[in-house]
Amino acid sequence: MGLYTRISSDTEGLGLGVGRQEDDTRTVAGLRGWDVACVYQDNDYSAFDVKVRRPEFERLLADLEGGAVDGVVAYDLDRFARQPADLERAIRIFDTRPGLVFATVQQDLDLSTSDGRTMARVMVAFANKSSMDTSRRIKRKNLELAQRGVPRSTRRPFGYEDDKVTIRPAEAELVRQAARDVLAGMGLHTIARRWNELGVRTPYGNPWLQSVLKSMLVSPRMAGYRIHQRDIARDAEGNPVMAKREPLLDVSTWESLCAVLKDPERTRRHTYTGGRKRLLSGLVRCGTCGVPMSCDKDFRRSIHTYVCKQQTTRGGCGTVAVSGPRMDELVTALVLRYLSDRAVVHEANPWVDEQRLHDVTTRISELMAAFTAGELTGAVVFPAVSKLEAQADELREARAAWLRDQALIVNRPENVASVWPELDLDRQRAVIESVISAVVVKPAARKGGRFDPSRVEVVWR
Ligand SMILES: [Zn+2]
């Protein structure tokens, strides 16, 4: 749990120092039984400057996204998210990490529900209006630049020359290769390590970290979108603005990449309890209780075993175990045989509900525009927007899942069987996951018997 406090000149006079904010937020966390892992404190004396940096707020968002903390207690919403854009960024993180909690000392708000979000949006929108007048001029200028697609960053983006427009071919090719590799199942750590070994550096001259590589690859600029306040810049009609330079990736590749990298399941599949990642880690389920089986290593024979473990957090009956090498061998054989008489697919199919999602998001921006222009009241707009947003969320989720599946299928190598031994573990797993959603193992008839393939049931996609 993280606590967030902020001093601002306009409330200092009320004696609302950081000390008291911290005490109060601690109390709230304590009442809810949450452990405090970290306190984030921004010293912010220029309350009306839209460009004021809040390094601790940024660190908090990164920690929320990365899993270092599981929620936030802030003194009040206004202190946490002064700008609607800040709130939207937080909401997006709450979207991608279900189970995050949010509380403030002053209000009862739950960012994980759409009602809570609507409430928060209204509050931030109104609080923002009062401090907006002085900053409106600057904002409008930035927005205008963004809408014209003028690059505004000070440092050259990776993949481009110092003019920020001309492509630097070697770097652009690295990015495209990384996209292909990720879609084929390779882990980001492997790619970051390779780049570092090749001596590739970030535009700041630093070695690549997995997290930096990820945020670059999921950035809308990869697909040529102009960014404004860390999101895709939109024109007055709500259409995305394209930057005035050639993109590194095409839109559909970039969208698939985002679907793969932002998949909440990905983190689970890439980090295991129960030892090193194996071919079927996360895919093998216990036939008695249904829980994913862990992987144990037998040190005497240096082979692995998939076992159902009794765990308080995840359940598990603890009664089923199966030989790892035998399982890996069997499932590999089944998958390769299954794929041998299937044609290789090179083109992803279009997603069926694209138009519906577009309609829903257009409707949301129309309603928000009507509210901003004062044509409709909040009482009319926000309940409708909430409903539409729930629909959009569902559609986006379906779309991301579909894109992930397509990425696995389209990027499956040709002649899988002949190249199989040369594929690394991540790529072998990607091939298996493209056709199998789970492998269920029933309990053995008697202990210590031979491996019995009839215990294994493959759930094909
Ligand atoms: Zn079990």
CSV table of C-alpha atoms and ligand atoms in Angstrom, one decimal:
chain,number,residue,atom,x,y,z
A,1,MET,CA,0.0,0.0,0.0
A,2,GLY,CA,1.3,3.5,-0.8
A,3,LEU,CA,0.4,6.7,0.9
A,4,TYR,CA,0.3,9.9,-1.2
A,5,THR,CA,0.7,13.4,0.3
A,6,ARG,CA,1.2,16.7,-1.4
A,7,ILE,CA,1.9,20.2,0.0
A,8,SER,CA,0.4,23.0,-2.0
A,9,SER,CA,0.6,26.7,-1.3
A,10,ASP,CA,-3.1,27.2,-1.2
A,11,THR,CA,-3.7,24.7,1.6
A,12,GLU,CA,-0.6,25.3,3.7
A,13,GLY,CA,-2.4,28.3,5.3
A,14,LEU,CA,-5.0,25.9,6.6
A,15,GLY,CA,-2.3,24.1,8.6
A,16,LEU,CA,-2.7,21.0,6.5
A,17,GLY,CA,0.9,20.1,6.6
A,18,VAL,CA,2.4,16.9,5.2
A,19,GLY,CA,2.7,15.5,8.7
A,20,ARG,CA,-1.0,15.6,9.3
A,21,GLN,CA,-1.8,14.3,5.9
A,22,GLU,CA,0.5,11.4,6.5
A,23,ASP,CA,-1.0,10.7,9.9
A,24,ASP,CA,-4.5,10.8,8.6
A,25,THR,CA,-3.8,8.5,5.6
A,26,ARG,CA,-2.0,6.1,7.9
A,27,THR,CA,-5.1,6.0,10.1
A,28,VAL,CA,-7.3,5.2,7.1
A,29,ALA,CA,-5.0,2.5,5.9
A,30,GLY,CA,-4.9,1.0,9.4
A,31,LEU,CA,-8.7,1.0,9.7
A,32,ARG,CA,-8.9,-1.0,6.5
A,33,GLY,CA,-6.2,-3.4,7.6
A,34,TRP,CA,-3.8,-2.3,4.8
A,35,ASP,CA,0.0,-2.4,5.4
A,36,VAL,CA,1.9,0.7,4.4
A,37,ALA,CA,4.8,-0.1,2.1
A,38,CYS,CA,5.8,3.4,1.0
A,39,VAL,CA,5.0,7.1,1.5
A,40,TYR,CA,5.1,9.3,-1.6
A,41,GLN,CA,5.4,13.0,-0.9
A,42,ASP,CA,5.4,15.8,-3.5
A,43,ASN,CA,6.3,19.3,-2.6
A,44,ASP,CA,4.4,21.4,-4.9
A,45,TYR,CA,4.2,25.1,-4.4
A,46,SER,CA,2.8,26.2,-7.8
A,47,ALA,CA,-0.7,25.0,-7.6
A,48,PHE,CA,-1.7,26.6,-10.9
A,49,ASP,CA,1.1,25.5,-13.1
A,50,VAL,CA,-0.2,22.7,-15.3
A,51,LYS,CA,3.3,21.6,-16.2
A,52,VAL,CA,4.5,21.3,-12.6
A,53,ARG,CA,6.3,18.0,-12.2
A,54,ARG,CA,5.2,15.6,-9.6
A,55,PRO,CA,8.0,13.1,-9.4
A,56,GLU,CA,6.5,11.2,-6.5
A,57,PHE,CA,3.2,10.9,-8.2
A,58,GLU,CA,5.0,9.4,-11.2
A,59,ARG,CA,6.8,7.0,-9.0
A,60,LEU,CA,3.6,6.0,-7.4
A,61,LEU,CA,1.9,5.3,-10.7
A,62,ALA,CA,4.9,3.3,-11.8
A,63,ASP,CA,4.8,1.3,-8.6
A,64,LEU,CA,1.1,0.7,-9.0
A,65,GLU,CA,1.6,-0.5,-12.5
A,66,GLY,CA,4.6,-2.6,-11.7
A,67,GLY,CA,3.1,-4.2,-8.7
A,68,ALA,CA,5.4,-2.7,-6.0
A,69,VAL,CA,2.2,-1.4,-4.2
A,70,ASP,CA,-1.3,-2.7,-4.3
A,71,GLY,CA,-3.2,0.5,-3.8
A,72,VAL,CA,-3.2,4.1,-2.6
A,73,VAL,CA,-4.5,6.1,0.2
A,74,ALA,CA,-4.4,9.9,-0.5
A,75,TYR,CA,-5.5,12.7,1.7
A,76,ASP,CA,-8.1,13.8,-0.9
A,77,LEU,CA,-8.8,13.2,-4.5
A,78,ASP,CA,-7.9,16.8,-5.5
A,79,ARG,CA,-4.4,16.3,-4.1
A,80,PHE,CA,-4.0,12.9,-5.8
A,81,ALA,CA,-5.2,13.9,-9.3
A,82,ARG,CA,-5.4,17.6,-10.0
A,83,GLN,CA,-5.8,17.2,-13.7
A,84,PRO,CA,-8.3,14.9,-15.4
A,85,ALA,CA,-5.5,13.4,-17.4
A,86,ASP,CA,-3.8,12.3,-14.1
A,87,LEU,CA,-7.0,10.6,-13.0
A,88,GLU,CA,-7.4,8.9,-16.4
A,89,ARG,CA,-3.8,7.5,-16.1
A,90,ALA,CA,-4.6,6.2,-12.7
A,91,ILE,CA,-7.8,4.7,-13.9
A,92,ARG,CA,-6.1,2.9,-16.7
A,93,ILE,CA,-3.7,1.3,-14.2
A,94,PHE,CA,-6.7,0.2,-12.1
A,95,ASP,CA,-8.1,-1.3,-15.3
A,96,THR,CA,-5.0,-3.4,-16.1
A,97,ARG,CA,-4.5,-4.5,-12.5
A,98,PRO,CA,-7.8,-5.7,-11.0
A,99,GLY,CA,-7.7,-5.9,-7.2
A,100,LEU,CA,-6.0,-2.5,-6.7
A,101,VAL,CA,-7.6,-0.5,-3.9
A,102,PHE,CA,-8.0,3.2,-3.5
A,103,ALA,CA,-9.1,5.4,-0.6
A,104,THR,CA,-8.9,9.0,0.5
A,105,VAL,CA,-9.3,10.5,3.9
A,106,GLN,CA,-11.9,13.0,2.8
A,107,GLN,CA,-14.2,11.0,0.5
A,108,ASP,CA,-15.3,7.4,0.0
A,109,LEU,CA,-14.3,6.6,-3.6
A,110,ASP,CA,-13.6,3.3,-5.2
A,111,LEU,CA,-11.6,3.6,-8.5
A,112,SER,CA,-12.1,0.0,-9.3
A,113,THR,CA,-15.8,0.4,-10.0
A,114,SER,CA,-17.4,2.4,-12.8
A,115,ASP,CA,-19.6,4.3,-10.3
A,116,GLY,CA,-16.5,5.3,-8.3
A,117,ARG,CA,-14.8,6.4,-11.5
A,118,THR,CA,-17.7,8.5,-12.6
A,119,MET,CA,-17.8,10.2,-9.2
A,120,ALA,CA,-14.0,10.8,-9.3
A,121,ARG,CA,-14.2,12.2,-12.8
A,122,VAL,CA,-16.9,14.7,-11.9
A,123,MET,CA,-15.0,15.8,-8.8
A,124,VAL,CA,-11.7,16.3,-10.7
A,125,ALA,CA,-13.5,18.1,-13.6
A,126,PHE,CA,-15.0,20.6,-11.2
A,127,ALA,CA,-11.9,21.1,-9.1
A,128,ASN,CA,-10.0,21.6,-12.2
A,129,LYS,CA,-12.3,24.2,-13.6
A,130,SER,CA,-11.5,26.7,-10.8
A,131,SER,CA,-7.7,26.5,-11.3
A,132,MET,CA,-7.9,26.3,-15.1
A,133,ASP,CA,-8.4,30.0,-16.0
A,134,THR,CA,-4.7,31.0,-15.6
A,135,SER,CA,-3.4,28.0,-17.2
A,136,ARG,CA,-5.8,27.8,-20.1
A,137,ARG,CA,-3.6,29.9,-22.4
A,138,ILE,CA,-0.6,27.5,-22.0
A,139,LYS,CA,-2.8,24.4,-22.3
A,140,ARG,CA,-4.5,25.7,-25.5
A,141,LYS,CA,-1.1,26.4,-27.0
A,142,ASN,CA,0.2,22.8,-26.2
A,143,LEU,CA,-3.0,21.3,-27.4
A,144,GLU,CA,-2.8,23.3,-30.6
A,145,LEU,CA,0.7,22.1,-31.2
A,146,ALA,CA,-0.3,18.5,-30.5
A,147,GLN,CA,-3.3,18.7,-32.9
A,148,ARG,CA,-1.0,20.0,-35.6
A,149,GLY,CA,1.2,17.0,-35.0
A,150,VAL,CA,4.3,19.0,-34.2
A,151,PRO,CA,6.9,17.0,-32.2
A,152,ARG,CA,7.5,18.6,-28.9
A,153,SER,CA,9.9,16.3,-27.0
A,154,THR,CA,13.3,17.7,-26.2
A,155,ARG,CA,15.2,14.4,-26.7
A,156,ARG,CA,15.2,12.4,-29.9
A,157,PRO,CA,13.0,9.4,-29.7
A,158,PHE,CA,14.7,6.0,-30.2
A,159,GLY,CA,14.5,5.0,-33.8
A,160,TYR,CA,14.9,8.6,-35.1
A,161,GLU,CA,17.8,11.0,-35.8
A,162,ASP,CA,18.3,14.2,-33.8
A,163,ASP,CA,15.8,16.1,-36.0
A,164,LYS,CA,13.2,13.7,-34.5
A,165,VAL,CA,11.7,13.0,-37.9
A,166,THR,CA,14.3,11.1,-40.0
A,167,ILE,CA,14.3,7.4,-39.3
A,168,ARG,CA,17.6,5.9,-38.0
A,169,PRO,CA,17.4,2.6,-39.9
A,170,ALA,CA,19.4,0.4,-37.6
A,171,GLU,CA,17.4,1.4,-34.5
A,172,ALA,CA,14.1,1.2,-36.5
A,173,GLU,CA,14.9,-2.4,-37.5
A,174,LEU,CA,15.7,-3.3,-33.9
A,175,VAL,CA,12.3,-2.0,-32.9
A,176,ARG,CA,10.5,-4.0,-35.7
A,177,GLN,CA,12.5,-7.1,-34.9
A,178,ALA,CA,11.6,-6.7,-31.2
A,179,ALA,CA,7.9,-6.4,-32.1
A,180,ARG,CA,8.1,-9.7,-34.1
A,181,ASP,CA,9.9,-11.4,-31.3
A,182,VAL,CA,7.5,-10.3,-28.7
A,183,LEU,CA,4.5,-11.4,-30.8
A,184,ALA,CA,6.3,-14.8,-31.3
A,185,GLY,CA,6.4,-15.2,-27.5
A,186,MET,CA,9.9,-14.0,-26.6
A,187,GLY,CA,10.3,-12.3,-23.2
A,188,LEU,CA,11.3,-8.6,-23.0
A,189,HIS,CA,14.2,-9.5,-20.7
A,190,THR,CA,15.8,-11.5,-23.5
A,191,ILE,CA,15.4,-8.7,-25.9
A,192,ALA,CA,16.7,-6.1,-23.5
A,193,ARG,CA,19.7,-8.3,-22.8
A,194,ARG,CA,20.5,-8.8,-26.5
A,195,TRP,CA,20.3,-5.1,-27.2
A,196,ASN,CA,22.7,-4.4,-24.3
A,197,GLU,CA,25.1,-7.0,-25.5
A,198,LEU,CA,25.0,-5.4,-28.9
A,199,GLY,CA,25.9,-2.1,-27.2
A,200,VAL,CA,22.5,-0.5,-28.1
A,201,ARG,CA,21.7,2.4,-25.7
A,202,THR,CA,18.6,4.5,-25.0
A,203,PRO,CA,18.7,8.1,-26.4
A,204,TYR,CA,19.7,9.1,-22.9
A,205,GLY,CA,22.8,6.8,-23.2
A,206,ASN,CA,21.6,4.2,-20.7
A,207,PRO,CA,21.5,0.4,-21.1
A,208,TRP,CA,18.0,-1.0,-21.7
A,209,LEU,CA,15.9,-2.2,-18.8
A,210,GLN,CA,12.9,-4.5,-19.4
A,211,SER,CA,10.5,-1.8,-18.1
A,212,VAL,CA,11.9,1.0,-20.3
A,213,LEU,CA,11.7,-1.3,-23.4
A,214,LYS,CA,8.1,-2.1,-22.5
A,215,SER,CA,7.0,1.4,-22.1
A,216,MET,CA,8.6,2.3,-25.4
A,217,LEU,CA,7.0,-0.5,-27.3
A,218,VAL,CA,3.5,0.2,-25.9
A,219,SER,CA,3.8,3.9,-26.5
A,220,PRO,CA,1.3,5.2,-29.2
A,221,ARG,CA,4.2,7.0,-30.9
A,222,MET,CA,5.3,3.5,-32.3
A,223,ALA,CA,2.3,3.6,-34.5
A,224,GLY,CA,2.8,7.2,-35.5
A,225,TYR,CA,0.3,8.8,-33.1
A,226,ARG,CA,1.0,12.2,-31.6
A,227,ILE,CA,1.1,12.1,-27.9
A,228,HIS,CA,-0.5,14.7,-25.6
A,229,GLN,CA,-0.3,14.3,-21.8
A,230,ARG,CA,0.9,10.7,-22.3
A,231,ASP,CA,-2.1,9.7,-24.3
A,232,ILE,CA,-3.0,9.8,-28.0
A,233,ALA,CA,-3.6,13.4,-29.0
A,234,ARG,CA,-7.1,13.9,-30.4
A,235,ASP,CA,-8.5,16.7,-32.6
A,236,ALA,CA,-11.7,18.5,-31.8
A,237,GLU,CA,-13.8,15.6,-33.2
A,238,GLY,CA,-12.0,13.1,-31.0
A,239,ASN,CA,-10.0,11.5,-33.9
A,240,PRO,CA,-6.4,10.6,-33.2
A,241,VAL,CA,-3.7,13.0,-34.5
A,242,MET,CA,-0.8,11.5,-36.4
A,243,ALA,CA,2.7,12.8,-35.8
A,244,LYS,CA,4.6,14.4,-38.7
A,245,ARG,CA,7.0,11.5,-39.1
A,246,GLU,CA,7.1,8.0,-40.4
A,247,PRO,CA,6.0,5.5,-37.7
A,248,LEU,CA,8.2,2.6,-36.7
A,249,LEU,CA,5.4,0.1,-36.6
A,250,ASP,CA,2.1,-0.2,-38.4
A,251,VAL,CA,-1.0,0.3,-36.4
A,252,SER,CA,-2.2,-3.3,-36.3
A,253,THR,CA,1.3,-4.6,-35.3
A,254,TRP,CA,1.4,-2.1,-32.5
A,255,GLU,CA,-2.1,-2.9,-31.3
A,256,SER,CA,-1.2,-6.6,-31.2
A,257,LEU,CA,2.0,-5.8,-29.3
A,258,CYS,CA,0.0,-3.8,-26.7
A,259,ALA,CA,-2.5,-6.6,-26.3
A,260,VAL,CA,0.3,-9.1,-25.7
A,261,LEU,CA,2.4,-6.8,-23.4
A,262,LYS,CA,-0.5,-5.5,-21.4
A,263,ASP,CA,-2.1,-8.9,-20.9
A,264,PRO,CA,-2.5,-9.3,-17.1
A,265,GLU,CA,-2.0,-13.0,-17.5
A,266,ARG,CA,1.5,-12.4,-19.0
A,267,THR,CA,2.9,-11.4,-15.7
A,268,ARG,CA,1.5,-14.5,-14.1
A,269,ARG,CA,2.9,-16.7,-16.9
A,270,HIS,CA,6.3,-15.2,-16.7
A,271,THR,CA,6.7,-15.4,-12.9
A,272,TYR,CA,6.0,-18.6,-11.2
A,273,THR,CA,5.8,-19.9,-7.7
A,274,GLY,CA,7.5,-23.2,-7.5
A,275,GLY,CA,10.8,-22.8,-9.3
A,276,ARG,CA,12.0,-22.2,-12.8
A,277,LYS,CA,9.7,-21.7,-15.7
A,278,ARG,CA,9.1,-25.0,-17.6
A,279,LEU,CA,7.5,-25.8,-20.9
A,280,LEU,CA,4.0,-26.2,-19.4
A,281,SER,CA,4.2,-23.9,-16.3
A,282,GLY,CA,0.9,-22.2,-15.9
A,283,LEU,CA,-0.8,-24.5,-18.4
A,284,VAL,CA,-1.0,-27.7,-16.4
A,285,ARG,CA,-4.0,-27.9,-14.1
A,286,CYS,CA,-4.9,-30.4,-11.4
A,287,GLY,CA,-7.7,-32.8,-12.6
A,288,THR,CA,-9.0,-33.0,-9.0
A,289,CYS,CA,-9.3,-29.4,-7.9
A,290,GLY,CA,-8.6,-27.4,-11.1
A,291,VAL,CA,-5.8,-25.2,-9.7
A,292,PRO,CA,-2.7,-24.5,-11.9
A,293,MET,CA,0.0,-27.0,-10.9
A,294,SER,CA,3.4,-25.8,-9.6
A,295,CYS,CA,6.7,-27.1,-10.8
A,296,ASP,CA,9.1,-28.9,-8.4
A,297,LYS,CA,12.6,-30.1,-9.1
A,298,ASP,CA,13.9,-33.4,-7.9
A,299,PHE,CA,17.6,-32.6,-7.2
A,300,ARG,CA,18.7,-36.2,-7.0
A,301,ARG,CA,17.6,-36.9,-10.6
A,302,SER,CA,17.5,-33.3,-11.7
A,303,ILE,CA,14.2,-33.7,-13.4
A,304,HIS,CA,11.1,-31.6,-12.7
A,305,THR,CA,7.6,-32.6,-11.6
A,306,TYR,CA,4.3,-30.8,-12.0
A,307,VAL,CA,2.5,-30.9,-8.6
A,308,CYS,CA,-0.7,-29.6,-7.2
A,309,LYS,CA,0.3,-27.8,-4.0
A,310,GLN,CA,-1.9,-27.0,-1.1
A,311,GLN,CA,-1.6,-23.2,-0.8
A,312,THR,CA,-3.7,-20.9,1.4
A,313,THR,CA,-3.9,-18.2,-1.2
A,314,ARG,CA,-4.7,-20.2,-4.3
A,315,GLY,CA,-6.3,-23.3,-3.0
A,316,GLY,CA,-5.1,-26.6,-4.3
A,317,CYS,CA,-5.8,-30.2,-3.1
A,318,GLY,CA,-2.2,-31.3,-2.9
A,319,THR,CA,-3.0,-34.8,-4.2
A,320,VAL,CA,-1.9,-34.9,-7.8
A,321,ALA,CA,1.6,-35.0,-9.3
A,322,VAL,CA,3.0,-36.0,-12.6
A,323,SER,CA,6.4,-36.4,-14.3
A,324,GLY,CA,7.6,-33.2,-15.9
A,325,PRO,CA,9.7,-34.6,-18.7
A,326,ARG,CA,7.0,-37.1,-19.7
A,327,MET,CA,4.3,-34.5,-19.7
A,328,ASP,CA,6.4,-32.1,-21.8
A,329,GLU,CA,7.2,-34.8,-24.2
A,330,LEU,CA,3.6,-36.0,-24.6
A,331,VAL,CA,2.2,-32.5,-25.0
A,332,THR,CA,4.9,-31.5,-27.5
A,333,ALA,CA,4.2,-34.5,-29.6
A,334,LEU,CA,0.4,-33.9,-29.6
A,335,VAL,CA,0.9,-30.2,-30.5
A,336,LEU,CA,3.3,-30.9,-33.3
A,337,ARG,CA,1.0,-33.6,-34.7
A,338,TYR,CA,-2.0,-31.3,-34.4
A,339,LEU,CA,-0.1,-28.5,-36.3
A,340,SER,CA,1.3,-30.8,-39.0
A,341,ASP,CA,-1.9,-31.0,-40.9
A,342,ARG,CA,-2.8,-27.3,-40.5
A,343,ALA,CA,-2.0,-24.6,-43.0
A,344,VAL,CA,0.2,-21.7,-41.8
A,345,VAL,CA,-1.8,-18.5,-41.3
A,346,HIS,CA,0.0,-15.3,-42.3
A,347,GLU,CA,-2.7,-12.7,-42.1
A,348,ALA,CA,-4.7,-11.9,-39.0
A,349,ASN,CA,-8.4,-11.7,-39.5
A,350,PRO,CA,-10.1,-8.5,-38.7
A,351,TRP,CA,-11.9,-8.3,-35.4
A,352,VAL,CA,-15.7,-8.5,-35.8
A,353,ASP,CA,-16.7,-5.9,-33.3
A,354,GLU,CA,-14.4,-3.1,-34.4
A,355,GLN,CA,-17.3,-0.9,-35.6
A,356,ARG,CA,-19.2,-1.4,-32.3
A,357,LEU,CA,-16.3,-0.3,-30.2
A,358,HIS,CA,-15.8,2.7,-32.4
A,359,ASP,CA,-19.5,3.7,-32.0
A,360,VAL,CA,-19.4,3.3,-28.3
A,361,THR,CA,-16.2,5.4,-27.8
A,362,THR,CA,-17.5,8.1,-30.2
A,363,ARG,CA,-20.7,8.3,-28.2
A,364,ILE,CA,-18.6,8.8,-25.0
A,365,SER,CA,-16.7,11.7,-26.5
A,366,GLU,CA,-19.8,13.3,-27.8
A,367,LEU,CA,-21.4,13.2,-24.4
A,368,MET,CA,-18.3,14.5,-22.7
A,369,ALA,CA,-18.1,17.3,-25.3
A,370,ALA,CA,-21.7,18.2,-24.7
A,371,PHE,CA,-21.0,18.3,-20.9
A,372,THR,CA,-17.9,20.5,-21.3
A,373,ALA,CA,-19.8,22.8,-23.6
A,374,GLY,CA,-22.6,23.1,-21.0
A,375,GLU,CA,-25.2,21.6,-23.4
A,376,LEU,CA,-26.0,18.7,-21.1
A,377,THR,CA,-25.8,18.5,-17.3
A,378,GLY,CA,-23.6,16.0,-15.4
A,379,ALA,CA,-26.8,14.3,-14.1
A,380,VAL,CA,-27.6,13.3,-17.7
A,381,VAL,CA,-24.1,12.7,-19.0
A,382,PHE,CA,-22.3,10.7,-16.3
A,383,PRO,CA,-24.7,7.8,-15.8
A,384,ALA,CA,-24.8,7.4,-19.6
A,385,VAL,CA,-21.1,7.6,-19.9
A,386,SER,CA,-20.6,5.0,-17.1
A,387,LYS,CA,-22.8,2.5,-18.9
A,388,LEU,CA,-21.1,3.1,-22.2
A,389,GLU,CA,-17.7,2.8,-20.6
A,390,ALA,CA,-18.6,-0.5,-19.1
A,391,GLN,CA,-19.5,-1.6,-22.6
A,392,ALA,CA,-16.3,-0.2,-24.1
A,393,ASP,CA,-14.3,-2.0,-21.4
A,394,GLU,CA,-15.9,-5.3,-22.2
A,395,LEU,CA,-15.3,-4.8,-25.9
A,396,ARG,CA,-11.7,-3.7,-25.4
A,397,GLU,CA,-11.0,-6.8,-23.3
A,398,ALA,CA,-12.5,-9.0,-25.9
A,399,ARG,CA,-10.5,-7.3,-28.5
A,400,ALA,CA,-7.2,-7.6,-26.6
A,401,ALA,CA,-7.8,-11.3,-26.0
A,402,TRP,CA,-8.6,-11.8,-29.7
A,403,LEU,CA,-5.4,-9.9,-30.7
A,404,ARG,CA,-3.3,-12.0,-28.4
A,405,ASP,CA,-4.7,-15.2,-29.9
A,406,GLN,CA,-4.1,-13.9,-33.4
A,407,ALA,CA,-0.6,-12.8,-32.6
A,408,LEU,CA,0.3,-16.4,-31.4
A,409,ILE,CA,-1.3,-17.9,-34.5
A,410,VAL,CA,0.1,-15.6,-37.1
A,411,ASN,CA,3.6,-15.7,-35.6
A,412,ARG,CA,3.8,-19.4,-35.4
A,413,PRO,CA,6.9,-20.6,-37.4
A,414,GLU,CA,6.5,-22.6,-40.6
A,415,ASN,CA,7.4,-26.3,-40.3
A,416,VAL,CA,7.2,-26.1,-36.6
A,417,ALA,CA,8.3,-29.7,-36.1
A,418,SER,CA,11.6,-29.3,-37.9
A,419,VAL,CA,12.6,-26.1,-36.1
A,420,TRP,CA,11.2,-27.1,-32.7
A,421,PRO,CA,14.5,-28.0,-31.1
A,422,GLU,CA,16.0,-24.7,-32.0
A,423,LEU,CA,13.2,-22.6,-30.6
A,424,ASP,CA,13.9,-21.1,-27.1
A,425,LEU,CA,11.6,-22.0,-24.2
A,426,ASP,CA,9.4,-18.8,-24.6
A,427,ARG,CA,8.8,-19.5,-28.3
A,428,GLN,CA,8.0,-23.1,-27.7
A,429,ARG,CA,5.5,-22.1,-25.0
A,430,ALA,CA,4.0,-19.5,-27.4
A,431,VAL,CA,3.4,-22.2,-30.0
A,432,ILE,CA,1.8,-24.5,-27.5
A,433,GLU,CA,-0.4,-21.7,-26.2
A,434,SER,CA,-1.6,-20.9,-29.7
A,435,VAL,CA,-3.4,-24.2,-29.8
A,436,ILE,CA,-3.9,-25.3,-26.2
A,437,SER,CA,-5.7,-23.4,-23.4
A,438,ALA,CA,-5.0,-26.0,-20.7
A,439,VAL,CA,-3.7,-29.5,-19.9
A,440,VAL,CA,-5.6,-31.3,-17.2
A,441,VAL,CA,-4.0,-34.1,-15.3
A,442,LYS,CA,-6.1,-36.7,-13.4
A,443,PRO,CA,-4.7,-38.4,-10.3
A,444,ALA,CA,-2.6,-41.6,-10.8
A,445,ALA,CA,-4.4,-44.9,-10.3
A,446,ARG,CA,-1.7,-46.0,-7.9
A,447,LYS,CA,1.4,-44.4,-6.5
A,448,GLY,CA,4.8,-44.9,-8.2
A,449,GLY,CA,3.3,-46.5,-11.3
A,450,ARG,CA,4.4,-45.8,-14.9
A,451,PHE,CA,3.4,-42.6,-16.6
A,452,ASP,CA,-0.1,-43.2,-18.0
A,453,PRO,CA,-0.9,-40.9,-20.9
A,454,SER,CA,-4.7,-41.5,-20.4
A,455,ARG,CA,-4.5,-39.3,-17.3
A,456,VAL,CA,-3.8,-36.3,-19.5
A,457,GLU,CA,-6.6,-34.4,-21.1
A,458,VAL,CA,-5.6,-31.6,-23.5
A,459,VAL,CA,-8.0,-28.7,-23.8
A,460,TRP,CA,-7.6,-27.4,-27.4
A,461,ARG,CA,-8.5,-23.8,-28.2
B,1,ZN,ZN,-5.4,-30.4,-6.9
